[in-house]
Structures are given as C-alpha cells and as structure tokens.
Coordinates of C-alpha atoms in Angstrom, one line a residue:
Chain Q
M1 CA -16.5 -10.1 -10.2
S2 CA -13.8 -7.5 -10.3
E3 CA -10.6 -8.0 -8.4
L4 CA -11.6 -5.3 -5.9
S5 CA -15.0 -6.4 -5.0
S6 CA -17.4 -6.3 -2.2
V7 CA -17.9 -9.2 0.3
G8 CA -21.4 -9.1 -1.2
I9 CA -24.6 -9.7 0.8
V10 CA -24.0 -10.2 4.4
A11 CA -26.1 -11.0 7.4
P12 CA -25.6 -10.3 11.1
Q13 CA -25.5 -13.1 13.7
T14 CA -26.1 -13.0 17.4
A15 CA -24.2 -14.8 20.1
H16 CA -25.8 -15.0 23.5
F17 CA -23.6 -15.2 26.6
S18 CA -25.2 -16.4 29.8
E19 CA -22.1 -16.3 32.0
P20 CA -22.2 -13.0 33.9
L21 CA -19.6 -10.4 33.0
T22 CA -18.1 -8.3 35.8
L23 CA -17.3 -4.9 34.4
K24 CA -14.4 -2.7 35.4
S25 CA -16.8 -0.5 37.4
G26 CA -17.7 -3.5 39.5
A27 CA -21.2 -3.7 37.9
V28 CA -22.2 -7.2 36.7
L29 CA -24.0 -7.9 33.4
P30 CA -25.9 -11.2 34.2
A31 CA -26.1 -12.1 30.5
Y32 CA -25.8 -10.3 27.2
D33 CA -25.9 -10.6 23.4
L34 CA -23.2 -9.6 21.0
V35 CA -24.2 -9.1 17.4
F36 CA -21.5 -9.7 14.8
E37 CA -20.8 -10.3 11.2
T38 CA -18.1 -12.3 9.5
Y39 CA -16.5 -12.2 6.1
G40 CA -14.2 -14.7 4.4
T41 CA -13.6 -18.2 5.7
L42 CA -12.0 -19.4 8.9
N43 CA -9.2 -21.7 8.0
A44 CA -8.8 -25.2 9.4
D45 CA -6.5 -24.3 12.3
K46 CA -8.4 -21.1 12.9
S47 CA -5.3 -18.9 12.5
N48 CA -6.5 -16.4 10.0
A49 CA -9.0 -14.5 12.1
V50 CA -9.0 -10.7 12.2
L51 CA -11.2 -8.7 14.6
I52 CA -12.3 -5.2 13.6
C53 CA -13.0 -2.9 16.6
H54 CA -15.3 -0.1 15.9
A55 CA -15.1 3.5 17.0
L56 CA -17.6 5.8 18.7
S57 CA -20.5 5.4 16.3
G58 CA -19.5 2.2 14.5
T59 CA -21.2 -1.1 14.3
H60 CA -20.7 -4.7 13.5
H61 CA -21.7 -3.9 9.9
V62 CA -18.2 -3.3 8.6
A63 CA -18.4 -4.5 5.0
G64 CA -20.9 -5.6 2.4
K65 CA -24.6 -4.9 2.2
Y66 CA -27.7 -6.5 3.6
R67 CA -29.6 -6.0 0.4
E68 CA -28.5 -5.2 -3.1
D69 CA -30.3 -1.9 -2.9
D70 CA -28.8 -0.7 0.4
K71 CA -27.7 2.9 -0.2
Y72 CA -24.4 2.3 1.7
P73 CA -22.2 -0.7 2.5
G74 CA -20.6 -1.4 5.9
W75 CA -18.6 1.5 7.4
W76 CA -15.1 0.1 6.4
D77 CA -16.1 -1.5 3.1
N78 CA -13.3 0.3 1.3
M79 CA -10.7 -1.5 3.4
I80 CA -12.2 -5.0 3.7
G81 CA -13.2 -7.4 0.9
P82 CA -11.8 -9.7 -1.7
G83 CA -8.6 -8.2 -3.0
K84 CA -8.9 -5.2 -0.7
P85 CA -6.2 -4.2 1.8
L86 CA -7.7 -6.5 4.4
D87 CA -8.3 -9.3 1.9
T88 CA -11.2 -11.6 2.8
N89 CA -9.7 -14.2 0.4
R90 CA -7.0 -14.7 3.0
F91 CA -8.5 -13.5 6.3
F92 CA -11.6 -14.4 8.2
V93 CA -12.8 -11.0 9.4
I94 CA -15.1 -10.3 12.3
G95 CA -17.1 -7.1 13.0
V96 CA -18.8 -6.9 16.4
N97 CA -21.1 -4.3 17.9
N98 CA -19.7 -3.4 21.3
L99 CA -21.6 -3.8 24.6
G100 CA -23.6 -0.7 25.4
G101 CA -24.1 -0.2 21.7
C102 CA -27.4 0.4 19.9
S103 CA -27.1 -1.8 16.8
G104 CA -28.1 -5.1 18.3
S105 CA -25.7 -5.9 21.1
T106 CA -26.9 -5.6 24.6
G107 CA -27.1 -1.9 25.5
P108 CA -29.2 0.8 27.1
K109 CA -32.1 0.4 24.7
T110 CA -32.2 -3.4 25.0
I111 CA -34.9 -4.8 27.2
N112 CA -33.6 -5.8 30.7
P113 CA -35.0 -9.2 31.4
A114 CA -35.1 -8.5 35.1
T115 CA -37.5 -5.6 34.7
G116 CA -39.1 -6.1 31.3
K117 CA -38.2 -2.5 30.4
P118 CA -35.3 -1.0 28.5
W119 CA -32.1 -0.8 30.6
G120 CA -31.9 3.0 30.1
S121 CA -30.1 4.7 32.9
A122 CA -29.5 1.3 34.6
F123 CA -27.2 0.1 31.9
P124 CA -23.7 0.3 33.4
V125 CA -20.8 2.4 32.2
V126 CA -18.6 0.2 30.0
T127 CA -14.9 0.6 29.3
V128 CA -12.5 -0.4 26.6
D129 CA -11.3 -3.2 29.0
D130 CA -14.9 -4.5 29.2
W131 CA -15.3 -4.5 25.5
V132 CA -12.1 -6.5 25.1
A133 CA -13.2 -9.0 27.7
S134 CA -16.5 -9.5 25.9
Q135 CA -14.9 -9.7 22.5
A136 CA -12.6 -12.4 23.9
R137 CA -15.7 -14.4 24.8
L138 CA -16.9 -14.0 21.3
A139 CA -13.6 -15.3 20.1
D140 CA -14.0 -18.3 22.4
Y141 CA -17.6 -18.8 21.1
L142 CA -16.1 -18.9 17.5
G143 CA -13.3 -21.2 18.6
I144 CA -10.6 -18.7 17.9
E145 CA -7.7 -19.0 20.3
S146 CA -5.5 -16.3 18.7
F147 CA -6.2 -13.5 16.2
A148 CA -3.9 -13.0 13.2
A149 CA -4.6 -9.3 13.7
I150 CA -6.8 -6.9 15.6
V151 CA -7.6 -3.7 13.7
G152 CA -9.2 -0.5 14.8
G153 CA -9.2 3.2 14.2
S154 CA -9.8 5.9 16.9
L155 CA -11.6 4.3 19.8
G156 CA -11.2 1.0 17.9
G157 CA -7.4 1.5 17.9
M158 CA -7.6 1.8 21.7
Q159 CA -9.3 -1.6 21.8
A160 CA -6.7 -3.1 19.5
L161 CA -4.0 -1.8 21.9
Q162 CA -5.8 -3.0 25.0
W163 CA -6.2 -6.4 23.4
A164 CA -2.4 -6.7 23.1
L165 CA -2.2 -5.9 26.9
T166 CA -5.1 -8.0 28.2
Y167 CA -4.5 -11.0 26.0
P168 CA -0.9 -10.8 24.8
D169 CA -1.0 -14.4 23.7
R170 CA -4.1 -14.0 21.7
V171 CA -3.0 -11.2 19.3
K172 CA -0.3 -11.7 16.7
N173 CA -0.6 -8.2 15.2
A174 CA -2.3 -5.0 16.3
L175 CA -3.1 -2.3 13.9
V176 CA -3.6 0.9 15.9
I177 CA -4.9 3.6 13.6
A178 CA -5.6 7.3 14.5
A179 CA -5.6 6.4 18.2
A180 CA -4.0 7.7 21.4
P181 CA -2.8 6.2 24.6
N182 CA -5.4 8.3 26.4
L183 CA -7.4 11.5 25.7
T184 CA -6.1 14.9 26.5
A185 CA -8.1 17.3 28.6
Q186 CA -9.1 19.2 25.5
N187 CA -10.3 16.0 23.8
M188 CA -12.3 15.0 26.9
A189 CA -13.7 18.5 27.0
F190 CA -15.4 17.9 23.7
N191 CA -16.9 14.7 25.1
E192 CA -18.2 16.6 28.1
V193 CA -19.9 19.2 26.0
A194 CA -21.5 16.5 23.9
R195 CA -22.8 14.7 27.0
Q196 CA -24.1 17.9 28.5
A197 CA -26.0 18.6 25.3
I198 CA -27.7 15.2 25.7
I199 CA -28.2 15.2 29.5
T200 CA -29.8 18.7 29.6
D201 CA -32.2 17.9 26.8
P202 CA -35.6 18.0 28.4
E203 CA -36.5 14.8 26.7
F204 CA -33.6 12.9 28.3
Y205 CA -35.5 12.0 31.5
G206 CA -32.3 10.9 33.3
G207 CA -31.7 8.3 30.5
D208 CA -35.1 6.7 30.8
Y209 CA -36.6 8.4 27.9
Y210 CA -37.8 5.2 26.2
E211 CA -40.7 4.8 28.6
H212 CA -41.8 8.4 27.8
G213 CA -41.9 7.6 24.1
V214 CA -39.4 10.3 23.2
V215 CA -35.7 10.6 22.5
P216 CA -33.4 13.5 23.4
R217 CA -33.0 14.3 19.7
R218 CA -31.9 17.9 20.1
G219 CA -29.1 17.0 22.5
L220 CA -27.8 14.1 20.4
R221 CA -28.0 16.2 17.3
I222 CA -25.8 18.9 18.9
A223 CA -23.4 16.3 20.2
R224 CA -23.0 14.9 16.8
M225 CA -22.5 18.3 15.2
L226 CA -19.8 19.1 17.7
G227 CA -18.1 15.8 17.1
H228 CA -18.2 16.3 13.3
I229 CA -16.3 19.6 13.6
T230 CA -13.6 17.8 15.5
Y231 CA -13.3 14.9 13.1
L232 CA -12.6 17.3 10.2
S233 CA -9.6 19.6 9.7
D234 CA -10.0 23.3 9.2
D235 CA -8.5 22.8 5.7
A236 CA -10.9 20.0 4.9
M237 CA -13.9 22.1 6.0
G238 CA -12.4 25.0 4.1
A239 CA -12.1 23.0 0.9
K240 CA -15.5 21.4 1.2
F241 CA -17.5 24.5 2.3
G242 CA -15.3 27.5 2.7
R243 CA -17.7 30.5 3.2
K244 CA -20.1 29.3 0.6
M245 CA -23.6 30.7 1.1
K246 CA -26.7 28.6 1.0
H247 CA -28.7 31.4 -0.7
D248 CA -27.8 34.1 -3.2
E249 CA -28.2 36.9 -0.7
I250 CA -27.5 37.4 3.0
K251 CA -30.7 37.0 5.0
Y252 CA -29.5 38.5 8.3
S253 CA -31.2 35.6 10.1
F254 CA -30.3 32.6 12.2
D255 CA -31.5 30.1 9.6
V256 CA -29.0 28.3 7.5
E257 CA -26.9 30.9 5.8
F258 CA -23.7 29.0 5.1
E259 CA -23.3 25.6 3.4
M260 CA -21.3 24.4 6.4
E261 CA -24.3 24.9 8.6
S262 CA -26.5 23.0 6.3
Y263 CA -24.1 20.1 6.3
L264 CA -23.7 20.0 10.1
R265 CA -27.5 20.1 10.6
Y266 CA -28.0 17.3 8.1
Q267 CA -25.3 15.2 9.8
G268 CA -26.8 15.9 13.2
D269 CA -30.4 15.1 12.1
K270 CA -29.4 11.9 10.3
F271 CA -27.4 10.7 13.4
A272 CA -30.1 11.6 15.9
E273 CA -32.6 9.5 13.8
T274 CA -30.6 6.3 14.2
F275 CA -28.3 6.5 17.1
D276 CA -29.1 6.1 20.8
A277 CA -28.2 8.9 23.1
N278 CA -27.4 6.6 26.1
T279 CA -25.0 4.7 23.9
Y280 CA -23.4 8.0 22.9
L281 CA -22.9 8.9 26.6
R282 CA -21.2 5.5 27.2
M283 CA -19.0 5.5 24.2
T284 CA -17.6 9.0 25.1
R285 CA -17.0 7.8 28.6
A286 CA -15.2 4.7 27.4
L287 CA -12.9 7.1 25.5
D288 CA -12.4 9.3 28.6
Y289 CA -11.5 6.4 30.9
F290 CA -9.1 4.7 28.5
D291 CA -5.6 5.1 30.0
P292 CA -3.6 1.9 30.2
A293 CA -0.7 3.8 31.8
V294 CA -2.7 5.0 34.8
E295 CA -2.0 1.8 36.8
F296 CA 1.7 2.4 36.1
N297 CA 2.0 6.0 37.4
G298 CA 1.5 7.3 33.9
D299 CA 4.4 5.3 32.5
L300 CA 3.1 4.0 29.2
S301 CA 6.3 2.0 28.5
A302 CA 5.7 0.1 31.7
A303 CA 2.0 -0.4 30.7
L304 CA 3.0 -1.8 27.3
A305 CA 5.6 -4.2 28.7
K306 CA 3.0 -7.0 28.7
A307 CA 2.4 -6.7 24.9
K308 CA 3.8 -9.4 22.6
A309 CA 2.1 -8.5 19.4
D310 CA 3.7 -6.9 16.4
F311 CA 2.3 -3.5 15.7
L312 CA 1.5 -1.2 12.9
V313 CA 0.7 2.3 14.2
V314 CA -0.8 4.8 11.7
S315 CA -1.6 8.5 12.2
F316 CA -2.7 11.3 10.0
T317 CA -1.1 14.8 9.9
S318 CA -4.3 16.8 9.9
D319 CA -5.9 14.8 12.7
W320 CA -6.0 17.3 15.6
R321 CA -8.4 15.3 17.8
F322 CA -6.0 12.3 17.8
S323 CA -2.8 14.0 16.8
T324 CA 0.3 12.4 15.4
G325 CA 2.1 13.2 18.6
R326 CA -0.2 10.9 20.5
S327 CA 0.5 8.0 18.1
R328 CA 4.2 8.7 18.5
E329 CA 3.8 8.2 22.3
I330 CA 2.5 4.7 21.6
V331 CA 5.3 4.1 19.2
K332 CA 7.9 5.2 21.7
A333 CA 6.5 2.9 24.4
L334 CA 6.5 0.0 22.0
L335 CA 10.1 0.8 21.0
D336 CA 11.1 1.0 24.7
N337 CA 9.8 -2.6 25.0
E338 CA 11.8 -3.6 21.9
L339 CA 8.6 -4.8 20.2
T340 CA 8.2 -5.2 16.5
V341 CA 6.6 -1.9 15.3
S342 CA 6.3 0.2 12.2
Y343 CA 4.8 3.6 12.2
A344 CA 3.3 5.5 9.2
E345 CA 2.6 9.2 9.7
L346 CA 0.4 9.8 6.7
T347 CA -0.1 13.2 5.1
A348 CA -3.8 13.6 4.9
A349 CA -6.2 16.5 4.6
H350 CA -9.3 14.9 6.2
G351 CA -8.5 15.2 9.8
H352 CA -9.5 12.4 12.1
D353 CA -11.9 11.1 9.5
A354 CA -8.9 10.2 7.3
F355 CA -8.8 6.8 8.8
L356 CA -12.0 5.9 7.0
M357 CA -11.0 7.4 3.7
P358 CA -9.7 5.3 0.8
D359 CA -6.4 7.1 0.4
P360 CA -4.2 5.0 -1.9
H361 CA -1.0 5.3 0.1
Y362 CA -2.8 4.6 3.4
H363 CA -4.4 1.5 1.9
A364 CA -1.1 0.5 0.4
V365 CA 0.7 0.6 3.8
V366 CA -2.1 -1.4 5.5
R367 CA -2.1 -3.9 2.6
A368 CA 1.6 -4.3 2.7
Y369 CA 1.6 -4.9 6.4
L370 CA -1.2 -7.4 6.3
E371 CA 0.3 -9.3 3.3
N372 CA 3.4 -10.0 5.4
I373 CA 1.4 -11.7 8.1
E374 CA 1.9 -15.4 8.1
F375 CA -0.3 -17.9 9.7
G376 CA -0.8 -21.6 10.2
G377 CA 1.2 -23.3 7.5
A378 CA 0.3 -21.4 4.3
K379 CA 1.3 -17.8 4.1
Chain Z
M1 CA 6.3 15.2 -1.8
S2 CA 9.6 16.9 -2.5
T3 CA 11.9 15.3 -4.9
H4 CA 14.9 16.4 -2.9
T5 CA 14.9 14.6 0.4
P6 CA 17.7 12.9 2.2
A7 CA 15.7 9.7 2.1
Q8 CA 15.6 9.7 -1.7
A9 CA 19.3 10.5 -1.8
H10 CA 19.8 7.3 0.1
T11 CA 17.6 5.3 -2.2
H12 CA 19.6 6.7 -5.1
F13 CA 22.8 5.5 -3.6
A14 CA 21.2 2.2 -2.9
E15 CA 21.1 1.7 -6.7
A16 CA 24.8 2.3 -7.0
A17 CA 26.8 -0.8 -7.6
S18 CA 29.2 -0.1 -4.7
E19 CA 26.3 -0.1 -2.2
R20 CA 26.6 -3.7 -1.3
R21 CA 30.2 -3.3 -0.5
D22 CA 29.3 -0.3 1.7
F23 CA 26.8 -2.6 3.5
A24 CA 29.4 -5.3 4.0
A25 CA 31.8 -2.7 5.5
I26 CA 29.1 -1.4 7.9
A27 CA 28.2 -5.0 8.8
R28 CA 31.8 -5.5 10.1
W29 CA 31.1 -2.9 12.8
V30 CA 27.8 -4.5 13.9
A31 CA 27.7 -7.4 16.3
P32 CA 25.4 -10.4 15.6
G33 CA 22.0 -9.9 17.3
A34 CA 22.7 -6.2 17.9
K35 CA 19.9 -3.7 18.2
V36 CA 20.3 -1.3 15.3
L37 CA 18.7 2.0 14.4
D38 CA 19.2 3.1 10.7
L39 CA 18.5 6.8 10.2
G40 CA 17.3 7.6 6.7
C41 CA 16.9 3.9 6.0
G42 CA 15.4 4.3 2.5
D43 CA 13.7 1.1 1.5
G44 CA 15.2 -0.8 4.3
A45 CA 17.9 -2.5 2.2
L46 CA 20.7 -2.1 4.8
L47 CA 18.5 -3.3 7.7
G48 CA 17.3 -6.2 5.6
Y49 CA 21.0 -7.1 4.8
L50 CA 22.0 -6.8 8.5
R51 CA 19.0 -8.9 9.5
D52 CA 19.7 -11.6 7.0
T53 CA 23.5 -11.7 7.7
L54 CA 23.7 -10.8 11.4
N55 CA 20.2 -11.4 12.7
V56 CA 20.1 -7.9 14.1
R57 CA 17.0 -6.4 15.7
G58 CA 16.6 -3.4 13.4
Y59 CA 14.5 -0.3 13.2
G60 CA 14.6 2.3 10.4
V61 CA 13.7 5.9 10.4
E62 CA 12.5 7.4 7.2
R63 CA 10.6 10.5 6.1
A64 CA 9.5 9.7 2.5
D65 CA 6.1 7.9 2.1
A66 CA 7.4 5.7 -0.8
N67 CA 10.3 4.5 1.3
V68 CA 8.1 3.8 4.4
L69 CA 5.8 1.7 2.2
A70 CA 8.9 -0.1 0.8
C71 CA 10.1 -0.9 4.3
V72 CA 6.7 -2.3 5.3
K73 CA 6.7 -4.4 2.2
N74 CA 10.2 -5.6 2.9
G75 CA 9.2 -6.5 6.5
V76 CA 11.6 -4.0 7.9
N77 CA 10.5 -2.0 11.0
V78 CA 10.2 1.6 10.0
I79 CA 9.3 4.7 12.0
Q80 CA 8.1 7.6 9.8
M81 CA 9.5 10.8 11.0
D82 CA 11.7 13.7 9.9
L83 CA 15.3 13.4 11.3
E84 CA 15.6 17.1 11.4
A85 CA 13.2 17.0 14.4
G86 CA 15.8 15.0 16.3
L87 CA 15.6 11.7 18.1
S88 CA 13.5 12.6 21.1
G89 CA 11.4 9.5 20.5
F90 CA 14.3 7.3 21.4
E91 CA 15.7 6.7 24.8
A92 CA 19.3 7.3 25.7
Q93 CA 21.7 4.4 25.0
S94 CA 18.7 2.3 23.8
F95 CA 20.5 1.0 20.7
D96 CA 23.7 -0.9 20.2
V97 CA 24.4 0.9 17.0
V98 CA 22.9 3.9 15.3
I99 CA 23.7 4.3 11.6
L100 CA 23.5 7.4 9.4
S101 CA 24.4 6.1 6.0
Q102 CA 25.1 8.7 3.3
T103 CA 22.5 11.1 4.7
L104 CA 24.6 13.4 6.9
Q105 CA 25.4 15.7 3.9
A106 CA 21.6 16.2 3.3
M107 CA 20.8 17.2 6.9
H108 CA 20.3 20.8 8.0
N109 CA 20.7 20.0 11.7
T110 CA 24.0 18.3 11.2
E111 CA 25.5 18.9 14.6
G112 CA 22.2 18.1 16.3
I113 CA 21.7 14.7 14.7
V114 CA 25.3 13.5 15.3
M115 CA 25.1 14.5 19.0
D116 CA 21.6 12.9 19.3
M117 CA 22.9 9.7 17.7
L118 CA 25.7 9.6 20.3
R119 CA 23.0 9.9 23.0
V120 CA 20.8 7.2 21.6
G121 CA 23.5 4.7 20.4
K122 CA 26.2 3.0 22.3
E123 CA 28.0 3.2 19.0
V124 CA 27.5 5.4 16.0
V125 CA 28.3 4.7 12.3
V126 CA 28.3 7.7 10.0
T127 CA 29.1 7.4 6.3
F128 CA 29.3 10.2 3.7
P129 CA 30.6 11.0 0.3
N130 CA 34.1 12.6 0.5
F131 CA 33.9 16.1 -1.1
G132 CA 37.7 16.1 -1.2
Y133 CA 37.8 13.1 -3.6
W134 CA 40.2 14.0 -6.5
R135 CA 37.5 13.7 -9.1
H136 CA 35.5 16.4 -7.2
R137 CA 38.6 18.6 -6.9
I138 CA 39.3 18.4 -10.6
Q139 CA 35.8 19.4 -11.5
L140 CA 36.0 22.4 -9.2
I141 CA 39.4 23.4 -10.7
T142 CA 37.9 23.1 -14.2
G143 CA 35.1 25.3 -13.0
N144 CA 32.1 23.2 -12.2
M145 CA 30.4 21.8 -9.1
P146 CA 31.3 18.1 -8.7
V147 CA 29.0 15.4 -10.1
S148 CA 29.9 11.8 -9.5
R149 CA 28.6 8.4 -8.6
N150 CA 28.4 9.4 -4.9
L151 CA 27.3 13.0 -5.7
P152 CA 24.9 12.3 -8.6
Y153 CA 23.1 15.7 -8.6
Q154 CA 23.4 19.0 -10.3
W155 CA 24.0 22.0 -8.1
Y156 CA 20.4 23.1 -8.6
D157 CA 18.6 19.9 -7.7
T158 CA 20.9 18.4 -5.0
P159 CA 19.4 17.5 -1.6
N160 CA 22.9 17.9 -0.2
V161 CA 23.4 21.0 1.9
H162 CA 26.4 20.1 4.2
L163 CA 29.0 18.5 2.1
C164 CA 32.4 18.0 3.7
T165 CA 35.8 16.4 3.3
I166 CA 37.3 13.7 5.4
S167 CA 39.6 16.4 6.9
D168 CA 36.5 18.5 7.7
F169 CA 34.8 15.7 9.5
D170 CA 38.0 14.8 11.5
N171 CA 38.0 18.4 12.7
F172 CA 34.3 18.3 13.5
C173 CA 34.8 15.2 15.7
R174 CA 37.8 16.8 17.4
D175 CA 35.9 20.1 18.0
H176 CA 32.8 18.2 19.3
N177 CA 34.8 15.9 21.6
I178 CA 33.7 12.9 19.6
R179 CA 36.0 9.8 19.7
V180 CA 36.7 8.2 16.3
T181 CA 37.1 4.5 17.1
E182 CA 37.6 3.5 13.5
R183 CA 37.7 5.1 10.1
L184 CA 37.4 3.3 6.7
V185 CA 37.7 5.1 3.4
L186 CA 36.5 3.4 0.2
T187 CA 36.7 4.0 -3.5
D188 CA 34.7 1.6 -5.7
G189 CA 34.2 -0.5 -2.6
K190 CA 38.0 -1.0 -2.0
P191 CA 39.8 0.4 1.1
V192 CA 42.0 3.4 0.5
S193 CA 44.9 4.0 2.9
L194 CA 47.1 6.3 0.9
L195 CA 46.0 10.0 0.9
P196 CA 42.4 9.1 1.8
N197 CA 41.1 12.7 1.6
I198 CA 42.2 12.8 -2.1
L199 CA 41.8 9.2 -3.2
G200 CA 38.8 8.2 -1.2
S201 CA 35.2 8.6 -2.4
L202 CA 33.3 7.3 0.5
A203 CA 34.1 7.9 4.2
M204 CA 32.9 5.6 7.0
Y205 CA 33.3 6.5 10.7
R206 CA 32.8 4.5 13.8
L207 CA 32.2 6.9 16.6
G208 CA 31.8 6.8 20.4
N209 CA 31.5 9.4 23.2
N210 CA 34.6 10.9 24.6
T211 CA 34.1 10.1 28.2

C-alpha cells in the first residue's frame, strides 16, 4: 500500500433509534434509522472520533469503495484515508446520511411503518438543529462522548458550527469549510427556484409520487442544473467549456449547441436518476432555515458565545454562493468570543465546489490543523 | 503569489540574527496573559515566542498562503486577510496590544492601518527599519539606494513603499495626534540613545491614543 492510500473496501451500517425525536418544527419522528460508515479505529478512551457532516447531496459514503470495481470512491475520498489530510491511521472517522436523506437513513422515500407506504409529503421538514440532535444520538450509540473534530463543507460546515453551539462540551474542534452563518436572500432565491422546478413538475403529485410509480425527474434535473451553475465560478466554467460548440457548425436549434449545455444536461440527468426530489426540497429548506443568530436579534457573536471548540474556518475566493465574506462573519463572531480560531482564505478557481477539490495548499492547511489535535494520552 | 509582499518581508526579517532581540524588546511591552494581535505575523514566530514566554492569547493576521500554513503548523491562531483592507473584522479596543512588526514600510495604506490599530488595540507597538541609519545615508551619498540587513532588497524588488526615518515617524505621530508612550531604538539588538536617527537601525514605538 502506498502512503496515500484508500480506506479500501467499506460497508455501511445502520443504527435504529426507537426513542422519538422531536424536531424543531414540533413534528415528532417516532423512530428512525441512520445509515453510517466508519473508517479507522476508535481508540480505547474513544477520544479520536471525527464526524463528517455532508452537504446538500452528500451521503454517509465519504471514503473508500463498496466493491473494487466501483467507478468512484466516497465523495471526500481525497481528504480521508491512511496518510491523507484526515488521517484514518490516527482518527476514527464517521460518515452519516442525514435524516430526510435518500441514501438509507429515514427520509421521504422510506416506508412509514404507520401507513405501510413511503413517507412522501408526510415526512417532516428537518433542520440543521435536528440533524445535529440525531447525530448526537448516533454518537451515544457508538459510545462517543466527545468528538476530536467535526468537519463539514457548505451545509456540512453549518452542521459543524451548530454542533459547537448545541453540544459545546462534545466538540473539541470544528472545521467549518465554505460555509456561512446563514443564507443571503440571493442564495435562498436559488433554492426557491430549484424547489419550484420540482414542485411544479406534473409528476410531483404533492410529494407523493412514489405511489404513482413516477418521479419528478424533469424538476429535479432542472434544480440540479441550476445548482451546478452556482457551485462553479464563471472562470471555472469559462476554462472548462468557454464557448466551445458541440458540433462543427451552428444548427440554429434548441438542441445542445454548446459543450456547457451538454455538461449541465448530463449532470442533471445523472442526479435525477439517483437522488430523491423530496430530499432535495428538505435539504434546501434546511439551508434556508439555518440561522443561529436569529434567536439573538441577528447578533452572531452573541449566538456563538456558547461555543467552546477550537475552530478552523476555510473559504475559497471564487466561491460566490458561500462567499469569503460570509466566512469572515463567522471568524469575527468567534474572535469576539475570544475563541481559538484560524482562518484560511484560499485562492481557488473552482467556486463553491473547491471544498471538494484536492488542492495541495488546501489539503496542507487541513492536514496541519488536524495533526496538531491532541487527544487522550497519545498525540 | 507575488514575491513582494509585506508578509514575506517579515519572514525575511525573521531569519535575521537580531530578530530574537527584537522579540525580547517587544515582549517587554506586553503584559503576561495579554490578548495580542500581530499584524503581518509571518510564520507566527513572534506570537509563538510571546505565547511561550508570556502566555499571551495571540492572533496573527497574514496574507501569504505559505505563512498561513506555517502558522497553522506552529499552532498559532492566524486570520488570513490583506491588511490593506483595514481591520474592520476586529472590534474597537478588543485587544490589549496590537503589533505591527517591520511591516509598516511595506503598507500602502500607512495612515489607515496605524489609526485602525489604535482603534482595535488599547496599546499599539510599531517597529520599522530606520531609513535615516548612517549606513543608509552613506549609500545614498555615494549614489545608491540603501541595502542593509534591515533593508535587504534592491530598489527594483523591494516590497517597501513607505520608508521613513525616526524623525519622520515622530512627526507623523505628532501630526496625527498619536501619543508616543515609549520609544526604543536598536542597532544589532542593542539600545541606541545617542543620535538615534543616525546610529539606530531599528525603531520601536509604543503608541496610545491622545485622549
């Protein structure tokens, strides 16, 4: 095995929780499953655990492959593994699919035992707070009292931040990457267009499309295409596609004329094949509702007063959907509370997607930060 | 990344043998356990020194990627930002001491940063190479731009844009109503009291608001 290697073949596990969970909305989930994966070994005093929180379309499958011939490994495989920035030789890493997801944890497409039918429209709206509460129960289930680190990008970064507020004594370090303290109106506007694309699809059936044997593929596809545009920078799209044509001559039609269109359609189609539209609605709503400062009259510094963790905040210069200025707001609020914080504002061309890219400097910063984390006896 | 940044100028100085004595001199103006902001903190060496000797709660500000990474490696809190943009990310009077160590001369927004430091810090420490040092004067008289240990650049590759003499900085403080609480002038790490604007190579100022 090379020094930088994969965690290898992994398998998901499922934890069942029979204690009802009261959600922020007031709705109650009587019972639920969380599907998760782990990499590395939990040490004797259970002090080396790291939780990975996923973003909008992420899953519990963070690293490794299920089978040797899987085309792709987990979504953050470049970050996590033996000798990688998040080194599984030192840390015990957990990936979990969030409630309301569509990759195995209880969500809209899961069968509701009360009705024998998929939850569909009846599945409640979940929030970042609800995810953190459910993840804490998973930690209890695994016997983990306190995490060495909680790591997330984008919506995952919001969860890492919320963890530090909800369970200040259970998080030693929070790595908040390409995130924001809340969404701007423009950012929420993209989510609303995406949801409208789904909801107005004739095959949405108010969210209960499962029983009609269809999925609102067209809406989900458009939602994803829109999202993709906002995850990339103008420069990145320019470099990748520019005005490159698909064919040798202009066809004066509405078929694919430019390479960019071909790419967006491909991404939309691929996503609509595998992702659940109801989950997409809920993930975007969780983004919209996230705003820890709202209970403090918009005072983020007051909201973050509860935090005790050390923080690494990372943003990317070309990320316009979660701009560097939003990360600087988080940093300022942490500074106002005299917390231990470092902030790296990385020059990157890839826009919001940069947090998933294997940029050497980005990885070096994350590696350096994680290497300095000490836990239970041995460093 | 540009090769001519204030941050790198600082790192360069950090390699100079006299740097440690510079640190020790700064440390005399910092109370144990103080909350310190070091602007243009380089690899975090000064903050690391103040942490180890005085148990300060320190934060550095740095622009260059390599220095930010070095700070993270050294376990020094670092905020990556460009000082030219000002200190709006820091509350008024939120630090006991704000330090600008041998970076002033490479700033474009010189007045702005000094006034902002006085807003953020209860006390301010500014150090800079004295352009009036006799070795610099001789090089100018003999017809060349000065190059020395504290000014280790050629005219065409220097990051320094606002060089000044001790006399110039005294005038600056008077004109901007800035109170100089203490001034220390060093050459090769040793204090200079006679003709400091001629015999001193490094100027250190402890500043407060004139109110």
